[in-house]
Amino acid sequence: MTMIAKTARTLALGFSLLLSAAHGPVQAADGRFTIAVIPDTQNYVDFTHQRAEGFAFDARDMMVEQMRYIADNAVSRGGEIVFATGLGDVWQHPTIAIDPEHAARGFSARPLPDGPQSGMNPDRRTRGVREVEIPASIAAYRLLDGALPFSIVSGNHDYDAQWWEESWPRDLTAPQGDLRRLGMIHVGGLTEWTRAFGVDSAFFKDRPWYVAAHQNGADSAQIFEAGGYRFLHIGLQFSPTDASLKWAETVIHAHPGLPTIITTHDFLNKDGERLPHPVVNQTVVDPFDNSPQAIWDKLVARNPQVFMVLSGHHNGQSFRVDQNRQGGAVYQILSDYQDRNQAALDAGVAADKAPALGDGWMRLMQFDMDAATPTVRVRTYSTHYRRFASDEPNYARWYKPNEQPHLSDEDFLSRDEFTIPLTDFRARFGAPAAVSK
């Protein structure tokens, strides 16, 4: 279905607030509501991190715990969560050496020297992702189905293929900033991903809150209602093409005046810079793809409805605020906890063999639209440890050395527990509409 047709269909439904969470926009009961942000889950469902492969426990259960928590705390079930967004890298491994489109363009393919294809039998890897990783991901997200509107974007690990481009020297000792000396990692093909989470998947087909899609759902848009506002959310694939950005702008123009949140896998690094991963960068050799700064320049900065951008990919956390071309504030937030391995250590795995999993950490962003100046309280919660970061006495000791060793314990925690004043939100989007109590 085309974006225009899908938008027309949704508008015809009138976004009725009488619809259930499974079939239409959800309205929070008052001016306070929460958006759940799900960082990279790839290590939970990695088939090598399950009991069947000799691991200490089934790590995929940690992803299930996250989704169950979100569903149990959805507005439709008496909680405050009105929307959930997954930041990408849903699963871990590729399934093919190179996708047909890139092969037809003349790209060569070589397995990554230190990545998902390294040292692993290709047939075993393909079976693992198709028989374990993808089904586990679908099963976990199925817990959200019918509880609340949600979005999932693709990360680089969700593509069918990952490979080195042979036309670049494979020099991993090059300085991070000297991309010209690095053999470049490429990704291609979203057949498996769109089959699981695309526009025609059971999650999104005929859902009125799923208002637009591009490339079979590789990019998508959703609407949810909360705090007296109707919000537009746009999910963009990893390193989106110009076509993706133009599509997103068309969706924004089709929904004038709506405060808009964008989720994309790679946008901020942990130093708060709009720089791609020093190795995983396609823009150097492929002009069809866009870097984080290009996403800002071509889409975010020029569309005043966009007030927030969420991303993962870079292990750590960061936050920055910039003004768009019209002077409006855009809040940009990174959260990615996939390198955390305390849960494996707790299970008795030796320190030198304990893989990174994520320890169940996720972001809960509580909006308060009743305040004189609306605010967003950002908190980080572990469904595994069942506590917020500020309630875990070992939080900095466990995670700071690997993520932000230069920070004090207090500053490290402040990256995961902070409040954002939405100082210009009322001026840009007006007063909240009356909400039924």
Coordinates of N, CA, C and O in Angstrom, one line a residue, residues 227-232 252 255-261 303-308 324 328-331 367 369 374 422-433:
G227 N -1.4 13.1 26.8 CA -1.2 14.5 27.4 C -1.8 15.6 26.7 O -1.4 16.8 26.8
G228 N -2.9 15.3 25.9 CA -3.6 16.4 25.2 C -3.0 16.7 23.9 O -3.4 17.7 23.2
Y229 N -2.1 15.9 23.4 CA -1.5 16.1 22.1 C -1.5 14.8 21.3 O -1.6 13.7 21.8
R230 N -1.5 15.0 20.0 CA -1.3 13.9 19.0 C 0.1 13.9 18.5 O 0.5 15.0 18.0
F231 N 0.9 12.9 18.7 CA 2.3 12.8 18.4 C 2.4 12.0 17.1 O 1.8 10.9 16.9
L232 N 3.4 12.4 16.3 CA 3.8 11.6 15.1 C 5.2 11.0 15.4 O 6.1 11.7 15.9
I252 N 5.7 14.0 7.3 CA 5.6 15.1 8.2 C 4.6 16.2 7.6 O 3.7 16.7 8.3
H255 N 1.0 15.5 8.0 CA 0.5 15.6 9.4 C 0.9 16.9 10.0 O 1.7 16.9 10.9
P256 N 0.5 18.0 9.4 CA 1.0 19.3 9.8 C 0.7 19.6 11.3 O -0.4 19.3 11.8
G257 N 1.6 20.2 12.0 CA 1.4 20.7 13.3 C 1.7 19.7 14.4 O 1.7 20.0 15.6
L258 N 1.9 18.4 14.1 CA 2.0 17.4 15.1 C 3.5 17.3 15.6 O 4.4 17.3 14.8
P259 N 3.7 17.4 16.9 CA 5.0 17.2 17.5 C 5.5 15.8 17.1 O 4.8 14.8 17.2
T260 N 6.8 15.8 16.6 CA 7.3 14.6 15.9 C 8.6 14.1 16.5 O 9.5 14.9 16.8
I261 N 8.6 12.8 16.8 CA 9.8 12.1 17.3 C 10.3 11.2 16.2 O 9.5 10.5 15.5
N303 N 12.8 20.6 9.4 CA 11.4 20.4 9.7 C 11.1 20.7 11.1 O 11.4 19.9 12.0
P304 N 10.4 21.8 11.3 CA 10.2 22.4 12.7 C 9.4 21.5 13.6 O 9.3 21.7 14.8
Q305 N 8.6 20.6 13.0 CA 7.8 19.7 13.9 C 8.6 18.7 14.6 O 8.2 18.2 15.7
V306 N 9.8 18.4 14.2 CA 10.7 17.4 14.8 C 11.3 18.0 16.1 O 12.0 19.0 16.0
F307 N 11.0 17.5 17.3 CA 11.5 18.0 18.5 C 12.4 17.0 19.2 O 13.1 17.4 20.2
M308 N 12.5 15.8 18.8 CA 13.3 14.8 19.5 C 13.8 13.7 18.5 O 13.0 13.3 17.6
N324 N 16.9 23.9 15.5 CA 16.7 23.7 14.0 C 16.7 25.0 13.3 O 17.0 26.1 13.9
G328 N 13.8 26.3 16.8 CA 13.2 25.3 17.8 C 14.2 24.3 18.3 O 15.1 23.9 17.6
A329 N 14.0 23.9 19.6 CA 14.9 23.0 20.2 C 14.6 21.6 19.7 O 13.5 21.2 19.5
V330 N 15.7 20.8 19.5 CA 15.6 19.4 19.1 C 16.5 18.6 20.1 O 17.7 18.8 20.2
Y331 N 15.8 17.7 20.8 CA 16.5 17.0 21.9 C 16.9 15.6 21.3 O 16.1 14.9 20.8
F367 N 6.8 12.0 30.3 CA 6.4 13.3 30.0 C 5.4 13.9 31.0 O 4.5 13.2 31.4
M369 N 3.0 17.0 30.8 CA 2.5 18.1 30.0 C 1.6 19.0 30.8 O 1.1 20.0 30.3
P374 N 6.4 22.1 30.1 CA 6.4 20.6 30.0 C 7.8 20.0 30.2 O 8.8 20.7 29.8
L422 N 11.0 21.1 28.3 CA 10.6 21.4 26.9 C 10.2 22.8 26.8 O 9.0 23.2 26.7
T423 N 11.2 23.7 26.8 CA 11.0 25.1 27.1 C 10.1 25.8 26.0 O 9.4 26.7 26.2
D424 N 10.2 25.3 24.7 CA 9.5 26.0 23.7 C 8.4 25.1 23.1 O 7.8 25.4 22.1
F425 N 8.0 24.1 23.8 CA 7.0 23.1 23.3 C 5.6 23.8 23.1 O 5.0 23.6 22.1
R426 N 5.2 24.5 24.1 CA 3.9 25.2 24.0 C 3.9 26.2 22.9 O 2.9 26.3 22.1
A427 N 4.9 27.0 22.7 CA 5.0 28.0 21.7 C 4.9 27.3 20.3 O 4.3 27.9 19.3
R428 N 5.5 26.1 20.2 CA 5.5 25.5 18.9 C 4.3 24.7 18.6 O 3.8 24.6 17.4
F429 N 3.7 24.0 19.6 CA 2.6 23.1 19.4 C 1.3 23.4 20.1 O 0.3 22.7 20.0
G430 N 1.3 24.6 20.8 CA 0.1 25.0 21.4 C -0.2 24.4 22.7 O 0.5 23.6 23.2
A431 N -1.4 24.8 23.3 CA -1.8 24.2 24.6 C -2.4 22.8 24.4 O -2.9 22.5 23.3
P432 N -2.3 22.0 25.4 CA -2.9 20.7 25.3 C -4.4 20.7 25.1 O -5.0 21.6 25.7
A433 N -5.0 19.8 24.4 CA -6.4 19.7 24.3 C -6.9 19.1 25.6 O -6.2 18.4 26.3

